[in-house]
């Protein structure tokens, strides 16, 4: 058996290939970027061939740069973007671009699911609300709008599932990705015949659902020539990016909790059973370890809000960073330090892409509220970070209902975890200590790699990751900011509720133009 585990993380903006040694240390990584097409408002599509080129080029680059012989790669495993809809024919040829998670064109089909099955039924069976964000509504849109494509379809796959097919010739998925379709029974761990029948979806369209650590197959000779791996290398299924991030964050036993602070962001904890919220505000995934579940809430525009602010307002700072060589985010951190908790009375509502949990409002939009003539750019920057923190606190509060007084450390991962200013703000708003790993952006790939190691018997179970993920820093909440942030948190929620009619009105005007 080789020493190295190769993990591919098929994200929204590119594929990241990462090599890990058996002891969990990072050997190297390589990124291959690809694009997303936005043909119309609410549409978001990707070409599956771009993923394959990304997997092949990043694998070759990684092996060449490290000098690792392909025979030293013990297995390949995957993490991938979730809740998409890719239809292929019997031979695995894509019939159209993939509608990715961010595609919400199928709002009418969402209503069709509600009419035929009911929200409560979908939630209790799948652990998720019926929503245009999930695969089922996207599939129904294709059936209605592109019947010539639907009639030729033999397989509905997620991004990582298609890459597994290209490597092995097998059509499979895992429980975590199946859970993002609105068609999977998370307690029985099988496709829901009841929901499929009610929607008229043939179950043979859906791939075999497996435990994440199952070996899907082995690298074929054709795939080996394309990507540089050894023919016969085991390919472990892996999981959706959320499930892999959970494991990579070290959240592998009941009570563990973590937050991913990336372009989107989510907070999740580990439980033995799914947790069903009375208000249907949060949802449930199956962990890479099939004995566990991860109740979760996801917001759409977390890091995206910060990058939007950067690109829209920070031309001067960008130029200064370019001329001085200083990191742009270090400059912004210093700027934010000129503002105080509460951002000078400015609230930011981070709904640039509508919102999933806990609002579930496609029409919601972003806003700054509370500006006056004294408002500085530093206040706006701080308000963006605080607004994301307030929105995530809504999710955290829901997940902690029935668990009063629980304040265990929460692991913070993702690109946003590198910012000391933002992590300090989050610790204060959430009133929780935050553990931050040394390499917070590698959690997803590490989770996929550990899954691969479990799949081939290199590791006995997922607990091994506890020894790999040591917190490099811990951010403690400042009690002096508690009352301030509690007051602004109440105003944040009141501001959203007050603007709901405005969001609906704006959406109606836009639809009529």
Short mmCIF file of C-alpha atoms in Angstrom, two decimals:
data_model
loop_
_atom_site.label_atom_id
_atom_site.label_comp_id
_atom_site.label_asym_id
_atom_site.label_seq_id
_atom_site.Cartn_x
_atom_site.Cartn_y
_atom_site.Cartn_z
CA UNK A 1 0.00 0.00 0.00
CA UNK A 2 1.27 3.47 -0.89
CA UNK A 3 1.96 6.11 1.72
CA UNK A 4 -0.01 8.99 0.19
CA UNK A 5 -3.72 9.79 0.13
CA UNK A 6 -4.90 11.91 -2.81
CA UNK A 7 -8.01 14.02 -2.18
CA UNK A 8 -9.83 16.08 -4.79
CA UNK A 9 -12.11 18.89 -3.64
CA UNK A 10 -14.39 19.95 -6.51
CA UNK A 11 -15.46 23.41 -5.44
CA UNK A 12 -17.47 26.11 -7.15
CA UNK A 13 -14.45 27.99 -8.51
CA UNK A 14 -12.02 25.13 -9.11
CA UNK A 15 -10.66 21.74 -8.14
CA UNK A 16 -8.08 21.44 -5.38
CA UNK A 17 -5.93 18.31 -5.45
CA UNK A 18 -4.15 17.56 -2.18
CA UNK A 19 -1.66 14.90 -1.11
CA UNK A 20 -1.58 13.81 2.52
CA UNK A 21 0.87 11.46 4.18
CA UNK A 22 -0.40 8.61 6.31
CA UNK A 23 0.28 10.63 9.48
CA UNK A 24 -2.12 13.35 8.31
CA UNK A 25 0.53 15.90 7.34
CA UNK A 26 0.03 17.90 4.18
CA UNK A 27 2.53 17.08 1.42
CA UNK A 28 1.34 19.51 -1.25
CA UNK A 29 -1.70 20.82 -3.09
CA UNK A 30 -2.49 22.12 -6.56
CA UNK A 31 -5.48 24.08 -7.84
CA UNK A 32 -7.07 24.07 -11.27
CA UNK A 33 -9.62 26.84 -11.79
CA UNK A 34 -12.78 26.64 -13.87
CA UNK A 35 -15.65 29.00 -14.50
CA UNK A 36 -19.36 29.25 -13.86
CA UNK A 37 -21.86 30.46 -16.43
CA UNK A 38 -24.75 32.72 -15.38
CA UNK A 39 -26.91 32.83 -18.54
CA UNK A 40 -29.86 34.51 -16.80
CA UNK A 41 -30.67 35.85 -13.33
CA UNK A 42 -30.92 32.91 -10.93
CA UNK A 43 -29.14 30.51 -13.32
CA UNK A 44 -25.72 29.03 -12.50
CA UNK A 45 -24.17 26.27 -14.63
CA UNK A 46 -20.83 24.50 -15.09
CA UNK A 47 -19.36 22.33 -17.82
CA UNK A 48 -18.51 18.87 -16.38
CA UNK A 49 -15.62 18.57 -18.82
CA UNK A 50 -13.98 21.46 -16.99
CA UNK A 51 -14.01 19.38 -13.78
CA UNK A 52 -12.34 16.47 -15.55
CA UNK A 53 -9.64 18.72 -17.01
CA UNK A 54 -9.18 20.17 -13.52
CA UNK A 55 -8.81 16.75 -11.88
CA UNK A 56 -6.34 15.56 -14.53
CA UNK A 57 -4.20 18.70 -14.66
CA UNK A 58 -4.04 19.16 -10.87
CA UNK A 59 -3.14 15.49 -10.35
CA UNK A 60 -0.31 15.66 -12.88
CA UNK A 61 0.97 18.95 -11.45
CA UNK A 62 0.89 17.58 -7.92
CA UNK A 63 2.81 14.41 -8.77
CA UNK A 64 5.35 16.28 -10.88
CA UNK A 65 5.97 18.96 -8.28
CA UNK A 66 6.37 16.55 -5.37
CA UNK A 67 8.16 13.79 -7.24
CA UNK A 68 5.71 11.27 -5.78
CA UNK A 69 5.56 8.09 -7.84
CA UNK A 70 1.95 7.18 -8.79
CA UNK A 71 2.44 3.78 -7.17
CA UNK A 72 2.90 5.59 -3.82
CA UNK A 73 -0.70 6.89 -4.01
CA UNK A 74 -2.72 4.51 -1.84
CA UNK A 75 -6.10 5.76 -3.03
CA UNK A 76 -8.07 8.66 -4.45
CA UNK A 77 -11.05 10.17 -2.65
CA UNK A 78 -13.39 13.08 -3.31
CA UNK A 79 -15.16 16.02 -1.78
CA UNK A 80 -17.50 18.01 -3.97
CA UNK A 81 -20.00 20.81 -4.26
CA UNK A 82 -23.47 19.53 -3.42
CA UNK A 83 -27.12 19.90 -4.49
CA UNK A 84 -26.48 20.07 -8.23
CA UNK A 85 -28.16 18.27 -11.09
CA UNK A 86 -26.11 16.68 -13.87
CA UNK A 87 -27.89 14.39 -16.30
CA UNK A 88 -25.96 11.90 -18.41
CA UNK A 89 -26.93 9.27 -20.95
CA UNK A 90 -26.34 5.54 -20.48
CA UNK A 91 -22.68 5.90 -21.49
CA UNK A 92 -22.08 8.69 -19.00
CA UNK A 93 -22.05 11.52 -21.52
CA UNK A 94 -23.41 14.77 -20.03
CA UNK A 95 -26.60 15.90 -21.78
CA UNK A 96 -26.36 19.53 -20.66
CA UNK A 97 -24.28 21.68 -18.30
CA UNK A 98 -24.74 20.95 -14.60
CA UNK A 99 -27.15 23.18 -12.70
CA UNK A 100 -25.04 23.84 -9.59
CA UNK A 101 -26.17 24.51 -6.02
CA UNK A 102 -26.48 28.28 -6.60
CA UNK A 103 -29.01 27.82 -9.43
CA UNK A 104 -32.50 28.81 -8.20
CA UNK A 105 -34.42 29.01 -11.47
CA UNK A 106 -36.69 26.14 -10.34
CA UNK A 107 -38.80 28.07 -7.80
CA UNK A 108 -41.99 27.00 -9.61
CA UNK A 109 -40.87 23.38 -9.38
CA UNK A 110 -40.23 23.89 -5.67
CA UNK A 111 -43.90 24.78 -5.35
CA UNK A 112 -44.79 21.67 -7.36
CA UNK A 113 -42.94 19.54 -4.79
CA UNK A 114 -44.83 21.26 -1.99
CA UNK A 115 -48.16 20.73 -3.74
CA UNK A 116 -47.53 17.03 -4.33
CA UNK A 117 -45.75 16.02 -1.13
CA UNK A 118 -46.09 18.79 1.44
CA UNK A 119 -43.26 20.56 3.25
CA UNK A 120 -43.58 18.60 6.47
CA UNK A 121 -43.35 15.24 4.67
CA UNK A 122 -40.26 16.26 2.70
CA UNK A 123 -38.61 17.61 5.85
CA UNK A 124 -39.35 14.56 7.99
CA UNK A 125 -38.18 12.09 5.32
CA UNK A 126 -35.18 13.88 3.83
CA UNK A 127 -34.15 16.09 6.76
CA UNK A 128 -34.38 19.12 4.46
CA UNK A 129 -37.02 21.58 3.34
CA UNK A 130 -38.24 21.35 -0.22
CA UNK A 131 -36.30 24.05 -2.05
CA UNK A 132 -35.09 25.17 -5.46
CA UNK A 133 -31.57 24.93 -4.04
CA UNK A 134 -31.80 21.10 -4.05
CA UNK A 135 -31.51 18.66 -6.93
CA UNK A 136 -35.11 17.46 -7.19
CA UNK A 137 -36.53 20.86 -8.17
CA UNK A 138 -33.74 21.30 -10.73
CA UNK A 139 -34.54 17.89 -12.21
CA UNK A 140 -38.22 18.80 -12.49
CA UNK A 141 -37.27 22.05 -14.26
CA UNK A 142 -35.34 20.07 -16.87
CA UNK A 143 -38.27 17.68 -17.28
CA UNK A 144 -40.59 20.60 -17.96
CA UNK A 145 -38.35 22.96 -19.92
CA UNK A 146 -35.99 20.55 -21.70
CA UNK A 147 -37.98 17.32 -22.22
CA UNK A 148 -35.66 16.20 -25.01
CA UNK A 149 -32.81 16.16 -22.46
CA UNK A 150 -34.84 14.54 -19.70
CA UNK A 151 -36.10 11.74 -21.97
CA UNK A 152 -32.51 10.74 -22.84
CA UNK A 153 -31.25 10.83 -19.25
CA UNK A 154 -30.15 7.63 -17.51
CA UNK A 155 -28.23 9.03 -14.53
CA UNK A 156 -28.53 12.08 -12.25
CA UNK A 157 -25.16 12.77 -10.65
CA UNK A 158 -23.34 15.23 -8.40
CA UNK A 159 -19.96 16.70 -9.32
CA UNK A 160 -17.80 14.17 -7.46
CA UNK A 161 -20.01 11.30 -8.69
CA UNK A 162 -19.26 12.22 -12.29
CA UNK A 163 -15.53 12.33 -11.59
CA UNK A 164 -15.77 8.88 -10.00
CA UNK A 165 -17.47 7.66 -13.17
CA UNK A 166 -14.69 9.13 -15.31
CA UNK A 167 -12.06 7.37 -13.18
CA UNK A 168 -13.79 4.01 -12.66
CA UNK A 169 -16.78 3.66 -14.98
CA UNK A 170 -19.10 3.26 -11.96
CA UNK A 171 -22.25 5.29 -11.27
CA UNK A 172 -22.47 5.75 -7.49
CA UNK A 173 -23.02 8.39 -4.86
CA UNK A 174 -22.70 8.53 -1.07
CA UNK A 175 -25.24 9.21 1.66
CA UNK A 176 -24.15 12.82 2.19
CA UNK A 177 -24.55 13.87 -1.44
CA UNK A 178 -27.75 11.85 -1.79
CA UNK A 179 -29.07 13.87 1.14
CA UNK A 180 -28.80 17.07 -0.92
CA UNK A 181 -31.35 15.94 -3.52
CA UNK A 182 -34.66 16.18 -1.57
CA UNK A 183 -35.17 12.55 -2.63
CA UNK A 184 -33.26 10.56 0.02
CA UNK A 185 -34.63 9.06 3.23
CA UNK A 186 -31.96 9.96 5.78
CA UNK A 187 -33.15 7.54 8.44
CA UNK A 188 -33.56 4.52 6.17
CA UNK A 189 -30.49 5.62 4.17
CA UNK A 190 -32.11 4.82 0.84
CA UNK A 191 -33.87 6.68 -1.97
CA UNK A 192 -37.43 7.53 -0.95
CA UNK A 193 -39.84 5.60 -3.15
CA UNK A 194 -42.70 7.63 -1.66
CA UNK A 195 -41.28 11.01 -2.71
CA UNK A 196 -40.03 9.77 -6.08
CA UNK A 197 -43.42 8.26 -6.87
CA UNK A 198 -45.27 11.43 -5.86
CA UNK A 199 -43.08 13.48 -8.21
CA UNK A 200 -43.02 10.94 -11.02
CA UNK A 201 -39.23 10.54 -10.86
CA UNK A 202 -38.02 7.06 -11.90
CA UNK A 203 -35.73 5.67 -9.20
CA UNK A 204 -33.48 4.05 -11.81
CA UNK A 205 -32.35 7.59 -12.66
CA UNK A 206 -30.66 7.79 -9.25
CA UNK A 207 -27.23 6.24 -8.63
CA UNK A 208 -26.56 3.55 -6.05
CA UNK A 209 -26.14 5.21 -2.65
CA UNK A 210 -23.23 3.97 -0.53
CA UNK A 211 -21.38 4.62 2.69
CA UNK A 212 -18.81 7.36 1.99
CA UNK A 213 -15.84 5.08 2.72
CA UNK A 214 -16.89 2.43 0.20
CA UNK A 215 -14.48 1.77 -2.67
CA UNK A 216 -16.38 2.74 -5.83
CA UNK A 217 -13.93 1.02 -8.15
CA UNK A 218 -10.43 1.32 -9.53
CA UNK A 219 -8.73 3.72 -11.92
CA UNK A 220 -9.16 2.40 -15.45
CA UNK A 221 -6.36 2.28 -18.01
CA UNK A 222 -7.96 5.09 -20.01
CA UNK A 223 -8.32 7.31 -16.92
CA UNK A 224 -4.78 6.48 -15.82
CA UNK A 225 -3.40 7.78 -19.11
CA UNK A 226 -5.44 10.97 -18.78
CA UNK A 227 -4.62 11.88 -15.17
CA UNK A 228 -1.24 10.26 -14.48
CA UNK A 229 -2.37 7.84 -11.78
CA UNK A 230 -1.59 4.16 -11.74
CA UNK A 231 -4.17 1.85 -13.28
CA UNK A 232 -5.93 -0.06 -10.52
CA UNK A 233 -5.58 2.66 -7.86
CA UNK A 234 -8.60 2.39 -5.49
CA UNK A 235 -11.15 5.20 -5.71
CA UNK A 236 -13.06 5.82 -2.46
CA UNK A 237 -16.37 7.63 -2.90
CA UNK A 238 -15.86 10.37 -0.30
CA UNK A 239 -18.63 12.87 0.37
CA UNK A 240 -20.17 16.25 -0.19
CA UNK A 241 -18.04 19.22 0.79
CA UNK A 242 -20.05 19.83 3.96
CA UNK A 243 -19.60 16.27 5.23
CA UNK A 244 -15.89 16.28 4.40
CA UNK A 245 -15.37 19.66 6.06
CA UNK A 246 -17.08 18.32 9.17
CA UNK A 247 -14.64 15.43 9.43
CA UNK A 248 -11.66 17.60 8.52
CA UNK A 249 -12.62 20.01 11.29
CA UNK A 250 -12.33 17.12 13.75
CA UNK A 251 -16.09 16.98 14.35
CA UNK A 252 -16.39 13.20 14.49
CA UNK A 253 -18.22 12.48 17.74
CA UNK A 254 -21.46 13.56 19.35
CA UNK A 255 -21.39 17.15 20.61
CA UNK A 256 -18.57 18.39 18.35
CA UNK A 257 -19.43 21.64 16.51
CA UNK A 258 -17.78 23.67 13.78
CA UNK A 259 -18.30 26.56 11.38
CA UNK A 260 -17.05 26.86 7.81
CA UNK A 261 -16.45 30.50 6.92
CA UNK A 262 -16.06 30.51 3.15
CA UNK A 263 -17.93 32.19 0.28
CA UNK A 264 -21.00 30.62 1.83
CA UNK A 265 -20.93 29.59 5.47
CA UNK A 266 -22.49 27.00 7.68
CA UNK A 267 -22.60 25.96 11.31
CA UNK A 268 -23.11 22.33 12.24
CA UNK A 269 -22.85 19.96 15.14
CA UNK A 270 -22.63 16.17 15.40
CA UNK A 271 -25.50 14.06 16.76
CA UNK A 272 -26.53 10.42 16.89
CA UNK A 273 -29.94 11.24 15.39
CA UNK A 274 -31.23 13.88 12.99
CA UNK A 275 -32.59 17.01 14.69
CA UNK A 276 -35.86 18.30 13.29
CA UNK A 277 -36.56 21.96 13.99
CA UNK A 278 -40.19 22.86 14.63
CA UNK A 279 -39.84 25.88 12.37
CA UNK A 280 -38.04 23.86 9.64
CA UNK A 281 -35.25 26.44 9.77
CA UNK A 282 -32.30 24.03 9.87
CA UNK A 283 -31.64 20.71 8.17
CA UNK A 284 -29.70 17.47 8.51
CA UNK A 285 -26.89 15.70 6.68
CA UNK A 286 -25.55 12.21 7.12
CA UNK A 287 -21.96 12.29 8.39
CA UNK A 288 -19.15 10.47 6.56
CA UNK A 289 -19.47 8.08 9.49
CA UNK A 290 -22.92 6.64 8.68
CA UNK A 291 -23.72 6.21 12.38
CA UNK A 292 -23.77 10.01 12.82
CA UNK A 293 -25.76 13.01 11.60
CA UNK A 294 -24.87 16.68 11.31
CA UNK A 295 -27.76 19.11 11.96
CA UNK A 296 -26.81 22.25 10.09
CA UNK A 297 -27.73 25.72 8.89
CA UNK A 298 -26.18 27.36 5.83
CA UNK A 299 -26.16 31.02 4.80
CA UNK A 300 -25.52 32.02 1.20
CA UNK A 301 -23.22 35.05 1.27
CA UNK A 302 -20.68 35.06 4.11
CA UNK A 303 -17.19 35.44 2.65
CA UNK A 304 -18.98 36.50 -0.52
CA UNK A 305 -20.27 39.55 1.36
CA UNK A 306 -16.74 40.48 2.35
CA UNK A 307 -15.36 39.97 -1.17
CA UNK A 308 -18.28 42.00 -2.56
CA UNK A 309 -17.45 44.81 -0.13
CA UNK A 310 -13.77 44.57 -1.07
CA UNK A 311 -14.42 44.72 -4.81
CA UNK A 312 -17.06 47.46 -4.57
CA UNK A 313 -15.58 49.86 -2.03
CA UNK A 314 -11.86 49.16 -1.68
CA UNK A 315 -10.16 50.40 -4.83
CA UNK A 316 -7.76 52.58 -2.81
CA UNK A 317 -6.85 49.72 -0.49
CA UNK A 318 -6.25 47.38 -3.44
CA UNK A 319 -3.89 49.89 -5.02
CA UNK A 320 -2.06 50.43 -1.72
CA UNK A 321 -1.63 46.68 -1.28
CA UNK A 322 -0.32 46.40 -4.84
CA UNK A 323 2.25 49.16 -4.41
CA UNK A 324 3.43 48.21 -0.90
CA UNK A 325 3.19 44.43 -1.20
CA UNK A 326 1.13 44.27 1.99
CA UNK A 327 -1.70 41.77 2.25
CA UNK A 328 -4.98 43.47 1.38
CA UNK A 329 -6.86 41.79 4.22
CA UNK A 330 -4.26 42.98 6.73
CA UNK A 331 -4.95 46.52 5.51
CA UNK A 332 -8.69 45.98 5.88
CA UNK A 333 -8.21 44.53 9.37
CA UNK A 334 -6.42 47.70 10.42
CA UNK A 335 -9.19 49.78 8.90
CA UNK A 336 -11.87 47.79 10.72
CA UNK A 337 -9.95 48.37 13.95
CA UNK A 338 -10.80 52.08 13.57
CA UNK A 339 -14.45 51.18 14.15
CA UNK A 340 -15.88 49.83 17.41
CA UNK A 341 -18.27 46.94 18.19
CA UNK A 342 -21.63 47.88 16.75
CA UNK A 343 -19.98 49.50 13.69
CA UNK A 344 -21.04 53.02 14.61
CA UNK A 345 -24.70 51.98 14.63
CA UNK A 346 -24.64 50.43 11.13
CA UNK A 347 -26.22 47.05 10.46
CA UNK A 348 -25.49 44.95 7.38
CA UNK A 349 -27.98 42.34 6.16
CA UNK A 350 -25.94 39.78 4.18
CA UNK A 351 -28.58 38.60 1.70
CA UNK A 352 -26.79 39.16 -1.61
CA UNK A 353 -28.00 35.80 -2.99
CA UNK A 354 -31.30 35.55 -1.16
CA UNK A 355 -31.04 33.27 1.85
CA UNK A 356 -31.25 29.66 2.83
CA UNK A 357 -31.20 28.79 6.53
CA UNK A 358 -32.74 30.16 8.62
CA UNK A 359 -34.72 32.64 6.49
CA UNK A 360 -35.46 30.50 3.40
CA UNK A 361 -36.25 33.60 1.39
CA UNK A 362 -35.17 33.76 -2.27
CA UNK A 363 -36.28 37.40 -2.45
CA UNK A 364 -34.18 38.67 0.48
CA UNK A 365 -31.52 41.22 -0.50
CA UNK A 366 -28.53 42.87 1.13
CA UNK A 367 -28.74 46.20 2.93
CA UNK A 368 -26.86 48.68 5.06
CA UNK A 369 -29.09 50.26 7.72
CA UNK A 370 -28.26 53.00 10.21
CA UNK A 371 -25.82 55.18 8.26
CA UNK A 372 -25.56 58.87 9.00
CA UNK A 373 -23.14 61.67 8.17
CA UNK A 374 -20.63 60.32 10.69
CA UNK A 375 -20.46 56.85 9.12
CA UNK A 376 -16.95 55.92 7.97
CA UNK A 377 -15.78 53.27 5.54
CA UNK A 378 -14.37 51.40 8.54
CA UNK A 379 -17.90 51.20 9.97
CA UNK A 380 -19.22 49.69 6.75
CA UNK A 381 -16.42 47.12 6.68
CA UNK A 382 -17.00 46.15 10.30
CA UNK A 383 -20.77 46.01 9.74
CA UNK A 384 -20.25 43.44 6.97
CA UNK A 385 -18.30 41.12 9.27
CA UNK A 386 -20.75 41.65 12.13
CA UNK A 387 -23.78 41.11 9.87
CA UNK A 388 -22.47 37.73 8.80
CA UNK A 389 -21.83 36.94 12.47
CA UNK A 390 -25.36 37.92 13.49
CA UNK A 391 -26.87 35.82 10.71
CA UNK A 392 -24.81 32.79 11.73
CA UNK A 393 -25.81 33.33 15.37
CA UNK A 394 -29.44 32.80 14.35
CA UNK A 395 -28.41 29.34 13.11
CA UNK A 396 -26.30 28.63 16.19
CA UNK A 397 -29.15 29.58 18.50
CA UNK A 398 -31.52 27.21 16.71
CA UNK A 399 -29.05 24.33 16.88
CA UNK A 400 -28.60 24.94 20.61
CA UNK A 401 -32.29 25.02 21.49
CA UNK A 402 -32.80 22.50 24.25
CA UNK A 403 -29.11 22.72 25.17
CA UNK A 404 -29.07 25.87 27.36
CA UNK A 405 -25.78 27.06 28.74
CA UNK A 406 -23.69 24.95 26.38
CA UNK A 407 -20.62 26.94 25.40
CA UNK A 408 -18.07 24.37 24.24
CA UNK A 409 -15.36 25.63 21.89
CA UNK A 410 -16.44 25.71 18.26
CA UNK A 411 -13.90 24.96 15.51
CA UNK A 412 -13.66 27.67 12.85
CA UNK A 413 -12.39 26.66 9.40
CA UNK A 414 -12.41 28.08 5.87
CA UNK A 415 -10.69 31.09 4.35
CA UNK A 416 -12.39 33.54 6.72
CA UNK A 417 -10.84 31.78 9.71
CA UNK A 418 -7.46 33.26 8.76
CA UNK A 419 -8.66 36.76 9.66
CA UNK A 420 -7.98 37.53 13.32
CA UNK A 421 -10.34 40.49 13.26
CA UNK A 422 -13.27 38.45 11.94
CA UNK A 423 -12.71 35.50 14.28
CA UNK A 424 -12.57 37.90 17.25
CA UNK A 425 -15.88 39.47 16.17
CA UNK A 426 -17.50 36.04 15.79
CA UNK A 427 -16.31 34.87 19.22
CA UNK A 428 -17.81 38.02 20.77
CA UNK A 429 -21.16 37.78 18.95
CA UNK A 430 -21.56 34.03 19.53
CA UNK A 431 -20.18 34.23 23.11
CA UNK A 432 -18.18 31.12 22.34
CA UNK A 433 -14.46 30.30 22.34
CA UNK A 434 -13.27 29.46 18.83
CA UNK A 435 -10.57 26.91 18.05
CA UNK A 436 -8.73 27.73 14.82
CA UNK A 437 -6.50 25.09 13.15
CA UNK A 438 -3.12 25.96 11.70
CA UNK A 439 -4.41 25.27 8.18
CA UNK A 440 -8.12 26.21 8.30
CA UNK A 441 -8.55 26.05 4.52
CA UNK A 442 -7.48 22.38 4.30
CA UNK A 443 -10.25 20.84 6.41
CA UNK A 444 -12.40 19.74 3.47
CA UNK A 445 -9.56 18.00 1.65
CA UNK A 446 -8.35 16.42 4.90
CA UNK A 447 -11.83 15.04 5.53
CA UNK A 448 -11.88 13.48 2.06
CA UNK A 449 -8.39 12.06 2.56
CA UNK A 450 -9.27 10.53 5.95
CA UNK A 451 -12.38 9.02 4.34
CA UNK A 452 -10.11 7.46 1.73
CA UNK A 453 -7.84 6.11 4.45
CA UNK A 454 -10.80 4.56 6.28
CA UNK A 455 -12.04 3.09 3.01
CA UNK A 456 -8.84 1.20 2.24
CA UNK A 457 -8.19 0.17 5.85
CA UNK A 458 -5.28 2.54 6.48
CA UNK A 459 -7.25 3.95 9.43
CA UNK A 460 -9.53 2.02 11.78
CA UNK A 461 -12.12 4.83 11.97
CA UNK A 462 -12.63 8.58 11.70
CA UNK A 463 -11.38 9.25 15.23
CA UNK A 464 -7.87 9.33 13.78
CA UNK A 465 -8.53 12.89 12.60
CA UNK A 466 -8.55 14.09 16.23
CA UNK A 467 -4.82 13.55 16.28
CA UNK A 468 -4.38 15.46 13.03
CA UNK A 469 -6.42 18.57 13.92
CA UNK A 470 -4.81 20.48 16.77
CA UNK A 471 -6.05 24.03 17.31
CA UNK A 472 -3.22 26.44 16.60
CA UNK A 473 -5.07 29.35 18.18
CA UNK A 474 -8.08 29.92 20.40
CA UNK A 475 -10.14 33.10 20.33
CA UNK A 476 -11.95 33.90 23.58
CA UNK A 477 -15.06 36.12 23.67
CA UNK A 478 -14.65 39.52 25.33
CA UNK A 479 -17.32 39.94 28.05
CA UNK A 480 -17.10 43.72 27.66
CA UNK A 481 -18.79 43.46 24.24
CA UNK A 482 -21.60 41.14 25.34
CA UNK A 483 -24.39 43.66 25.99
CA UNK A 484 -23.57 45.70 22.89
CA UNK A 485 -23.74 42.73 20.57
CA UNK A 486 -26.86 41.32 22.21
CA UNK A 487 -28.64 44.63 21.56
CA UNK A 488 -27.51 44.84 17.94
CA UNK A 489 -28.42 41.19 17.39
CA UNK A 490 -32.00 41.94 18.41
CA UNK A 491 -32.06 44.90 16.01
CA UNK A 492 -30.58 42.75 13.23
CA UNK A 493 -33.48 40.31 13.46
CA UNK A 494 -36.06 43.10 13.70
CA UNK A 495 -34.55 44.78 10.63
CA UNK A 496 -34.89 41.60 8.57
CA UNK A 497 -38.52 41.10 9.59
CA UNK A 498 -39.35 44.74 8.80
CA UNK A 499 -37.83 44.45 5.31
CA UNK A 500 -39.59 41.24 4.26
CA UNK A 501 -42.49 43.15 2.57
CA UNK A 502 -39.93 45.37 0.81
CA UNK A 503 -38.06 42.33 -0.51
CA UNK A 504 -41.31 40.87 -1.83
CA UNK A 505 -42.24 44.17 -3.44
CA UNK A 506 -38.87 44.53 -5.14
CA UNK A 507 -39.08 40.96 -6.44
CA UNK A 508 -42.52 41.71 -7.86
CA UNK A 509 -41.30 44.85 -9.62
CA UNK A 510 -38.33 42.93 -11.06
CA UNK A 511 -40.58 40.15 -12.34
CA UNK A 512 -42.73 42.68 -14.14
CA UNK A 513 -39.89 44.40 -16.02
#
